[in-house]
Coordinates of C-alpha atoms in Angstrom, one line a residue:
M1 CA 0.0 0.0 0.0
I2 CA 2.8 2.4 0.9
N3 CA 4.6 1.7 -2.4
K4 CA 1.4 2.4 -4.4
L5 CA 0.8 5.7 -2.7
R6 CA 4.4 6.8 -3.4
L7 CA 4.0 5.8 -7.0
Q8 CA 0.8 7.9 -7.3
E9 CA 2.1 11.0 -5.6
P10 CA 4.2 12.4 -8.5
I11 CA 1.2 11.9 -10.9
D12 CA -1.2 13.6 -8.5
K13 CA 1.2 16.5 -8.2
L14 CA 1.7 16.8 -11.9
S15 CA -2.1 16.7 -12.5
M16 CA -2.7 19.4 -9.9
L17 CA 0.0 21.6 -11.5
L18 CA -1.5 21.2 -15.0
I19 CA -5.0 22.0 -13.8
G20 CA -3.8 25.1 -12.0
G21 CA -1.7 26.2 -14.9
F22 CA -4.6 25.9 -17.4
S23 CA -6.9 27.7 -15.0
V24 CA -4.5 30.6 -14.7
L25 CA -4.1 30.7 -18.5
I26 CA -7.8 30.7 -19.2
G27 CA -8.4 33.4 -16.6
G28 CA -5.6 35.5 -18.1
L29 CA -7.1 35.1 -21.6
M30 CA -10.5 36.3 -20.3
I31 CA -9.1 39.2 -18.5
G32 CA -6.8 40.1 -21.4
D33 CA -9.6 40.0 -23.8
K34 CA -11.6 42.6 -21.8
L35 CA -8.5 44.8 -21.3
C36 CA -7.2 44.8 -24.9
G37 CA -10.6 44.8 -26.7
E38 CA -10.7 44.5 -30.4
N39 CA -6.9 45.2 -30.8
C40 CA -5.9 42.2 -28.9
F41 CA -3.6 39.9 -30.9
L42 CA -5.2 36.8 -29.3
R43 CA -8.6 37.5 -30.9
K44 CA -9.2 36.8 -34.6
G45 CA -11.6 39.0 -36.6
P46 CA -15.0 37.8 -37.7
Q47 CA -15.1 35.3 -40.6
V48 CA -17.4 33.9 -43.2
E49 CA -18.1 30.3 -42.1
S50 CA -20.0 29.3 -45.3
F51 CA -21.1 30.6 -48.7
T52 CA -23.8 28.5 -50.3
W53 CA -22.8 29.3 -53.9
Q54 CA -19.1 28.6 -53.4
E55 CA -17.7 27.1 -56.6
Q56 CA -21.2 26.1 -57.8
N57 CA -22.7 26.2 -61.3
I58 CA -25.8 28.5 -61.0
S59 CA -28.9 28.2 -63.2
N60 CA -31.9 30.5 -63.6
K61 CA -33.7 28.7 -60.8
D62 CA -31.0 29.8 -58.3
R63 CA -32.2 33.1 -57.0
A64 CA -30.4 33.7 -53.6
F65 CA -27.1 32.9 -51.8
I66 CA -26.4 32.8 -48.1
L67 CA -23.3 34.0 -46.2
T68 CA -23.0 32.6 -42.7
F69 CA -20.7 34.5 -40.2
D70 CA -19.1 33.0 -37.1
R71 CA -20.6 35.8 -34.9
P72 CA -23.2 38.6 -35.0
M73 CA -22.2 41.3 -37.4
D74 CA -22.8 45.0 -37.8
K75 CA -25.3 44.8 -40.7
A76 CA -24.6 48.3 -42.1
T77 CA -20.9 47.7 -42.5
V78 CA -21.5 44.3 -44.2
E79 CA -24.1 45.6 -46.6
K80 CA -21.9 48.6 -47.5
N81 CA -18.8 46.5 -48.3
L82 CA -20.4 43.5 -50.0
V83 CA -19.1 43.5 -53.7
I84 CA -20.3 41.2 -56.5
D85 CA -18.3 41.3 -59.7
P86 CA -19.8 41.4 -62.4
P87 CA -22.6 43.3 -60.5
L88 CA -25.9 41.5 -59.8
P89 CA -28.6 43.8 -58.5
G90 CA -30.5 42.3 -55.6
K91 CA -31.8 42.7 -52.0
V92 CA -30.3 41.8 -48.6
S93 CA -32.1 40.2 -45.7
W94 CA -30.9 38.9 -42.4
A95 CA -31.6 36.0 -40.1
G96 CA -29.3 36.1 -37.1
R97 CA -25.7 35.5 -38.3
R98 CA -26.9 34.7 -41.9
L99 CA -27.1 37.1 -44.7
A100 CA -29.3 36.2 -47.7
Y101 CA -28.8 38.0 -51.0
T102 CA -31.7 37.6 -53.5
V103 CA -31.0 38.6 -57.1
E104 CA -33.6 40.7 -58.9
T105 CA -33.3 38.8 -62.2
P106 CA -31.7 35.5 -63.1
V107 CA -27.9 35.4 -63.1
P108 CA -26.7 35.9 -66.7
Y109 CA -25.3 32.7 -68.2
G110 CA -21.7 32.1 -69.4
Q111 CA -19.9 34.1 -66.7
T112 CA -17.7 33.6 -63.6
Y113 CA -18.5 35.8 -60.5
T114 CA -16.7 36.8 -57.4
V115 CA -18.2 37.8 -54.0
Q116 CA -15.9 39.9 -51.9
L117 CA -16.3 41.3 -48.4
S118 CA -13.8 43.2 -46.2
E119 CA -13.8 46.0 -43.7
A120 CA -17.1 44.8 -42.2
R121 CA -17.2 44.7 -38.4
E122 CA -18.7 42.5 -35.8
K123 CA -21.6 43.7 -33.7
F124 CA -20.0 45.0 -30.5
R125 CA -21.7 43.9 -27.3
K126 CA -21.5 47.1 -25.2
N127 CA -21.8 50.9 -25.6
N128 CA -22.5 50.6 -29.3
K129 CA -18.7 50.8 -30.0
A130 CA -17.3 49.6 -33.3
G131 CA -16.6 45.9 -33.3
Q132 CA -13.5 44.1 -34.6
E133 CA -12.9 44.2 -38.4
M134 CA -13.5 40.9 -40.3
E135 CA -11.1 38.7 -42.0
P136 CA -11.3 39.5 -45.8
F137 CA -13.5 37.0 -47.7
V138 CA -13.5 36.1 -51.5
G139 CA -15.9 33.5 -52.9
T140 CA -16.4 32.5 -56.5
F141 CA -19.2 30.8 -58.5
Q142 CA -20.1 30.6 -62.2
S143 CA -23.4 30.5 -64.2
R144 CA -24.2 27.7 -66.6
D145 CA -22.6 27.8 -70.0
R146 CA -24.6 29.6 -72.7
A147 CA -25.4 26.8 -75.2
L148 CA -28.0 25.7 -77.6
A149 CA -29.1 22.8 -79.8
Y150 CA -30.6 22.9 -83.3
I151 CA -31.3 20.6 -86.3
G152 CA -28.7 20.9 -89.0
T153 CA -29.6 21.4 -92.7
Q154 CA -26.2 21.0 -94.5
G155 CA -23.6 18.4 -95.1
E156 CA -23.0 15.8 -92.3
E157 CA -25.2 17.9 -89.9
K158 CA -28.3 17.5 -92.2
G159 CA -31.2 16.1 -90.1
K160 CA -28.9 15.6 -87.1
L161 CA -29.3 17.1 -83.6
V162 CA -26.4 19.5 -83.1
F163 CA -25.2 20.9 -79.7
Y164 CA -23.3 24.2 -79.8
N165 CA -21.6 25.6 -76.7
I166 CA -21.3 29.4 -77.2
T167 CA -19.3 29.8 -74.0
Q168 CA -16.7 27.1 -74.9
Q169 CA -16.9 27.8 -78.6
H170 CA -17.4 24.3 -79.9
K171 CA -20.1 22.0 -81.2
R172 CA -20.9 18.3 -81.7
M173 CA -23.5 16.1 -83.3
L174 CA -25.6 14.1 -80.9
T175 CA -27.7 11.8 -83.1
P176 CA -26.5 9.0 -85.4
P177 CA -26.4 9.2 -89.2
D178 CA -29.4 6.9 -89.7
L179 CA -31.9 9.2 -87.9
V180 CA -33.6 12.3 -89.2
V181 CA -34.7 14.6 -86.3
M182 CA -38.0 16.5 -86.6
N183 CA -38.5 18.1 -83.2
F184 CA -36.9 18.1 -79.7
E185 CA -37.1 19.5 -76.2
F186 CA -34.4 19.8 -73.5
Y187 CA -34.9 18.0 -70.2
P188 CA -34.9 20.6 -67.3
E189 CA -31.3 19.9 -66.3
G190 CA -30.0 19.9 -69.8
N191 CA -28.4 16.5 -69.5
R192 CA -30.7 14.9 -72.0
I193 CA -32.9 15.8 -75.0
L194 CA -36.3 14.3 -75.9
F195 CA -36.7 14.1 -79.7
S196 CA -38.8 12.7 -82.5
A197 CA -37.1 11.2 -85.5
Y198 CA -37.5 8.8 -88.5
K199 CA -35.2 6.5 -90.3
E200 CA -33.1 8.2 -93.1
G201 CA -34.3 7.8 -96.6
L202 CA -38.1 7.8 -95.9
G203 CA -38.5 11.4 -97.1
I204 CA -42.0 12.9 -96.6
D205 CA -43.3 9.5 -95.5
G206 CA -41.0 9.8 -92.5
L207 CA -43.5 12.2 -90.9
R208 CA -45.8 9.3 -90.4
K209 CA -43.2 7.0 -89.0
L210 CA -41.7 9.1 -86.1
K211 CA -40.4 7.4 -83.0
L212 CA -39.6 9.1 -79.7
Y213 CA -36.1 8.9 -78.3
T214 CA -33.8 10.5 -75.7
V215 CA -30.1 11.4 -76.2
T216 CA -27.5 12.5 -73.7
T217 CA -25.9 15.9 -74.2
G218 CA -22.6 15.6 -72.4
V219 CA -23.8 18.3 -69.9
N220 CA -23.8 17.7 -66.2
N221 CA -25.0 20.3 -63.7
G222 CA -25.1 23.0 -66.5
V223 CA -21.6 22.5 -67.8
E224 CA -20.0 20.0 -70.2
D225 CA -18.8 16.9 -68.4
S226 CA -18.3 14.0 -70.7
N227 CA -16.9 11.8 -68.0
N228 CA -20.1 11.8 -66.0
N229 CA -22.5 12.2 -68.9
P230 CA -21.1 10.9 -72.2
P231 CA -22.9 12.6 -75.1
G232 CA -24.8 10.7 -77.8
K233 CA -26.3 7.9 -75.8
I234 CA -29.7 7.0 -77.4
E235 CA -32.7 5.4 -75.8
E236 CA -36.0 4.6 -77.5
I237 CA -39.0 5.9 -75.6
L238 CA -42.0 5.2 -77.9
D239 CA -42.3 3.0 -81.1
N240 CA -44.4 3.6 -84.2
E241 CA -45.7 0.1 -84.9
T242 CA -49.4 0.7 -84.2
Y243 CA -49.7 4.4 -83.8
Q244 CA -48.3 7.5 -85.6
N245 CA -46.6 9.9 -83.2
N246 CA -47.1 13.6 -83.7
Q247 CA -46.8 16.6 -81.4
F248 CA -45.4 16.1 -77.9
D249 CA -44.6 18.1 -74.8
L250 CA -42.3 17.4 -71.9
S251 CA -43.2 18.5 -68.3
A252 CA -41.2 21.1 -66.5
D253 CA -39.8 18.5 -64.1
G254 CA -38.9 16.1 -66.9
E255 CA -41.0 13.3 -65.4
T256 CA -44.0 13.3 -67.9
I257 CA -44.4 13.3 -71.7
V258 CA -47.7 13.9 -73.4
I259 CA -47.9 12.9 -77.1
Q260 CA -50.6 13.1 -79.8
R261 CA -51.0 9.6 -81.5
V262 CA -53.1 8.3 -84.4
N263 CA -54.0 4.7 -85.0
R264 CA -52.5 3.7 -88.4
Q265 CA -55.4 1.4 -89.3
N266 CA -58.1 3.7 -88.0
P267 CA -57.5 7.5 -88.3
A268 CA -60.6 8.1 -86.3
D269 CA -58.7 6.7 -83.3
F270 CA -57.0 10.0 -82.4
D271 CA -56.0 10.7 -78.9
L272 CA -53.4 12.1 -76.4
W273 CA -51.3 9.7 -74.6
I274 CA -49.2 10.1 -71.4
V275 CA -45.8 8.5 -70.8
R276 CA -44.6 8.7 -67.2
K277 CA -41.0 8.0 -66.2
G278 CA -40.5 4.2 -65.9
E279 CA -44.0 3.4 -67.1
K280 CA -45.7 2.4 -70.3
A281 CA -47.6 4.8 -72.5
E282 CA -51.3 5.2 -71.4
R283 CA -54.3 6.8 -73.2
L284 CA -55.5 10.0 -71.7
R285 CA -58.7 9.8 -73.7
V286 CA -58.5 13.5 -74.5
T287 CA -58.8 15.0 -78.0
G288 CA -58.0 18.5 -79.1
G289 CA -55.5 20.7 -81.0
Y290 CA -52.4 22.3 -79.6
F291 CA -51.6 21.3 -76.0
E292 CA -49.1 22.1 -73.3
I293 CA -48.4 20.7 -69.8
T294 CA -48.8 23.3 -67.1
P295 CA -45.7 24.5 -65.2
D296 CA -46.8 22.7 -62.0
N297 CA -46.7 19.4 -63.9
Q298 CA -50.2 18.5 -62.8
A299 CA -52.5 19.5 -65.7
L300 CA -52.8 19.9 -69.4
A301 CA -54.0 22.9 -71.4
V302 CA -55.7 21.8 -74.6
A303 CA -57.3 23.8 -77.5
R304 CA -60.8 22.4 -77.7
G305 CA -63.2 24.0 -80.2
E306 CA -63.9 27.6 -79.2
G307 CA -61.7 27.7 -76.1
I308 CA -58.9 26.3 -74.0
G309 CA -59.6 23.4 -71.6
I310 CA -57.5 22.7 -68.5
L311 CA -57.6 19.0 -67.6
P312 CA -55.8 16.8 -65.0
L313 CA -53.0 14.6 -66.2
E314 CA -55.1 11.5 -65.5
P315 CA -57.1 9.3 -68.0
E316 CA -60.8 10.3 -68.4
S317 CA -60.7 13.1 -65.8
E318 CA -63.2 15.9 -65.6
P319 CA -61.9 19.3 -66.8
L320 CA -60.6 21.6 -64.1
D321 CA -61.5 24.8 -66.0
F322 CA -62.5 26.0 -69.5
L323 CA -61.6 29.4 -71.0
P324 CA -64.2 29.9 -73.9
K325 CA -63.0 33.3 -74.8
F326 CA -59.5 32.3 -76.0
G327 CA -58.7 30.3 -79.1
Q328 CA -54.9 29.9 -78.7
L329 CA -52.5 29.4 -75.8
L330 CA -49.1 30.9 -76.4
D331 CA -47.1 30.4 -73.2
F332 CA -47.4 29.9 -69.4
S333 CA -45.3 32.1 -67.1
P334 CA -42.5 30.1 -65.4
Q335 CA -44.4 30.6 -62.1
G336 CA -47.5 29.0 -63.6
N337 CA -49.8 31.7 -62.3
S338 CA -50.4 33.4 -65.6
A339 CA -50.5 32.8 -69.4
A340 CA -50.4 34.6 -72.7
M341 CA -53.4 33.8 -74.9
V342 CA -55.0 34.9 -78.2
D343 CA -58.7 36.0 -78.7
F344 CA -59.8 35.7 -82.3
N345 CA -62.1 38.6 -82.6
T346 CA -64.8 38.8 -85.4
D347 CA -66.6 42.0 -86.2
K348 CA -69.1 40.6 -88.7
A349 CA -70.8 44.0 -89.2
N350 CA -67.7 45.6 -90.5
L351 CA -66.1 42.5 -91.9
R352 CA -63.1 43.0 -89.8
Y353 CA -61.1 40.1 -88.3
T354 CA -58.6 41.0 -85.6
K355 CA -56.6 39.2 -83.0
S356 CA -56.0 40.3 -79.4
L357 CA -53.1 39.3 -77.2
F358 CA -54.2 38.8 -73.6
Y359 CA -52.4 38.4 -70.3
V360 CA -54.5 36.1 -68.1
N361 CA -53.7 35.2 -64.5
N362 CA -55.2 33.0 -61.7
Q363 CA -56.6 36.0 -59.9
G364 CA -59.2 36.5 -62.7
I365 CA -57.3 39.3 -64.5
E366 CA -57.7 39.4 -68.3
K367 CA -55.6 42.3 -69.7
E368 CA -55.5 43.1 -73.4
L369 CA -52.0 43.9 -74.5
L370 CA -52.5 44.2 -78.2
N371 CA -55.2 44.3 -80.9
T372 CA -54.0 43.7 -84.4
E373 CA -55.2 42.9 -87.9
G374 CA -51.9 41.1 -88.4
S375 CA -50.8 37.7 -86.8
I376 CA -49.6 36.7 -83.4
F377 CA -47.3 33.8 -83.9
N378 CA -45.5 33.2 -80.7
C379 CA -44.9 34.8 -77.3
Q380 CA -42.6 33.8 -74.4
F381 CA -42.5 35.1 -70.8
T382 CA -39.3 36.3 -69.3
P383 CA -38.1 34.2 -66.2
T384 CA -39.6 36.7 -63.8
G385 CA -43.0 36.6 -65.6
T386 CA -43.2 40.4 -65.9
Q387 CA -42.5 40.8 -69.6
L388 CA -43.4 39.0 -72.9
Y389 CA -41.3 38.7 -76.0
C390 CA -43.4 38.2 -79.1
L391 CA -43.2 37.5 -82.8
L392 CA -45.9 39.3 -84.6
T393 CA -46.9 40.7 -88.0
E394 CA -48.3 44.1 -89.0
L395 CA -50.7 44.2 -91.9
L396 CA -49.3 46.5 -94.6
E397 CA -51.6 48.8 -96.6
G398 CA -52.0 48.1 -100.3
E399 CA -54.0 46.1 -102.7
E400 CA -51.9 43.0 -102.2
Y401 CA -52.2 41.3 -98.8
R402 CA -48.8 41.6 -97.1
E403 CA -47.6 41.2 -93.5
Q404 CA -44.5 42.7 -92.0
P405 CA -43.0 40.4 -89.3
Y406 CA -41.4 42.0 -86.3
F407 CA -40.4 41.3 -82.7
A408 CA -41.7 43.3 -79.7
K409 CA -41.5 43.3 -76.0
F410 CA -44.5 43.8 -73.7
D411 CA -44.3 45.1 -70.2
I412 CA -47.2 43.4 -68.3
K413 CA -47.6 46.0 -65.6
S414 CA -47.5 49.1 -67.7
G415 CA -48.8 47.6 -70.9
E416 CA -46.0 49.3 -72.8
V417 CA -45.1 47.8 -76.2
I418 CA -41.5 48.2 -77.4
P419 CA -40.7 47.2 -81.0
L420 CA -37.4 45.4 -81.3
A421 CA -36.6 44.4 -84.8
K422 CA -38.3 43.9 -88.2
L423 CA -37.8 40.9 -90.4
S424 CA -37.8 40.7 -94.2
H425 CA -40.2 37.7 -94.3
Y426 CA -41.8 35.0 -92.2
Q427 CA -41.9 31.3 -92.7
D428 CA -42.1 28.7 -89.9
I429 CA -40.0 30.8 -87.5
K430 CA -39.3 29.2 -84.2
I431 CA -38.2 31.3 -81.2
S432 CA -36.5 30.5 -78.0
L433 CA -35.8 32.9 -75.1
S434 CA -32.7 32.3 -73.1
P435 CA -33.1 31.0 -69.5
D436 CA -31.6 34.2 -68.2
G437 CA -34.1 36.2 -70.3
L438 CA -31.3 38.2 -72.1
A439 CA -31.4 36.9 -75.7
L440 CA -33.8 35.4 -78.3
L441 CA -32.9 32.7 -80.7
F442 CA -34.8 32.3 -83.9
D443 CA -34.5 30.6 -87.3
Q444 CA -35.3 31.4 -90.9
I445 CA -35.6 28.4 -93.1
L446 CA -35.3 28.1 -96.9
T447 CA -37.8 25.8 -98.6
S448 CA -38.4 24.4 -102.1
D449 CA -41.4 22.7 -103.8
D450 CA -39.1 20.8 -106.1
T451 CA -40.3 17.2 -106.1
R452 CA -36.8 15.9 -106.9
L453 CA -35.9 16.9 -103.3
K454 CA -38.2 14.2 -101.8
D455 CA -35.4 12.8 -99.6
N456 CA -34.7 16.3 -98.1
L457 CA -35.7 17.5 -94.7
T458 CA -39.3 18.7 -94.7
N459 CA -41.3 21.2 -92.7
D460 CA -44.7 20.7 -91.2
S461 CA -46.3 21.5 -94.6
G462 CA -44.3 18.9 -96.4
Q463 CA -42.0 21.4 -98.2
A464 CA -38.4 20.4 -98.6
I465 CA -36.0 22.4 -96.4
V466 CA -32.8 23.4 -98.3
G467 CA -31.2 25.7 -95.8
G468 CA -31.7 27.6 -92.5
K469 CA -30.2 30.6 -90.8
L470 CA -30.0 31.0 -87.0
W471 CA -30.2 34.5 -85.5
L472 CA -29.5 36.0 -82.1
L473 CA -31.6 39.0 -81.0
I474 CA -30.3 40.8 -77.9
P475 CA -32.9 43.3 -76.6
P476 CA -31.8 46.6 -74.9
I477 CA -31.2 46.0 -71.2
N478 CA -33.2 49.1 -70.3
N479 CA -36.2 50.8 -71.9
N480 CA -34.2 53.7 -73.2
P481 CA -35.8 54.8 -76.5
N482 CA -32.4 55.5 -77.9
S483 CA -31.2 52.0 -77.3
K484 CA -31.6 49.5 -80.1
A485 CA -31.8 45.7 -80.1
D486 CA -28.7 43.9 -81.4
L487 CA -29.4 41.4 -84.2
K488 CA -26.7 39.0 -85.2
E489 CA -26.5 36.0 -87.6
L490 CA -24.9 33.0 -85.9
P491 CA -22.2 31.0 -87.8
L492 CA -24.5 28.0 -87.8
V493 CA -26.8 26.5 -90.5
G494 CA -30.0 24.8 -89.2
F495 CA -33.5 25.3 -87.8
R496 CA -35.6 25.0 -84.6
P497 CA -33.0 26.2 -82.2
Q498 CA -33.5 25.9 -78.5
W499 CA -31.4 27.2 -75.5
L500 CA -29.8 24.9 -73.0
P501 CA -31.9 25.4 -69.7

């Protein structure tokens, strides 16, 4: 027992000395901290603990980032010294130690951004004195590449789906030589494309023998990444053995396809079908003209006789709503709470036939934006849903019936109409507004009625497509009447262009 106690005594003494030493050190630090305040070398300045967009690829759906600090901060000094380059207008809000910055409009694509913060101070606990200055912070993120896809019309690209990355300045064909593509839509993440195509060599008969496929784009999380998503991988979605496949639409979440199908043996057997992810095609038992899946992925808008019907995406369901006033749906806003529609007016007394462009929302508002004797071909909402870009025509005076096509921007709130650019002619023009809302893509195809071109690409009317130009229209950033839209022809030959989401 005596030997054991002797062995323990040095250890006990050492432990007591260590405990006492640490106590003195901790006490000294606490006292020193109070005495030297913010200039004490033992205290580090405030720091950013996390930045939610750090080294991320941002899409138009990303609208806010969060900076989290390691202690309460003086809000005024943080907001004053926060710098984003290139600038992104937005609003700041706080929740404790977290700052949220919400951008006013989607982040422009194809750029790298830095977020810098220095000279901000912590919130001092007493007497409202200035707190300690923070450690400088620099964060980086980038927006998705600015890229597009189109159907080629020349050489080896003829009839093929072509992907062109404007940011990286390169392109590649996605579909094999034996398929002729007619139409396509990007999946929401841009990693795949849904498209309809027929076997090469069928000519005009190919329109009745379309199959539905998907193909990988080589894009992963908004940027090209062939290692994780090799481009050109084809998967058949729907065959053409019993039914002819026509128009189709892909839901905003990429989970549902609706397609118009006609029985080959019985043309009266005409219906819309639904294809859900991982399931077989199923009849909806819905007939009608042009259709579009609503942005909430839950319903279908269908042109039916003298109006637009809104129906659930379930077979043989009762309609949710019917809009008898409107004969054409142009586009839904991204938020799904409003739409652009056309009312085909008829003044039989004066033999005048006009069309009206309407903004309609779920609060019962029906606002006429334009009444014209010309045509309203297409309109697309900006990402914020506050403006519309439209392709229209103006009826020209004279004995011969002529229409002047032009682009215009409509401000929903004010009703202001801003003409952007006039075109020399119109034929099957397809438009696509960029996901950041800053640029319009459109095509101008060249056609021929020469029957010797039966194996050529064809448009919806069966005419042979012999060429196509792709154009980029960049509207003025502000509404300055002295600012003009920038119209550029792209070094690409094709038609039906669409932006990468």
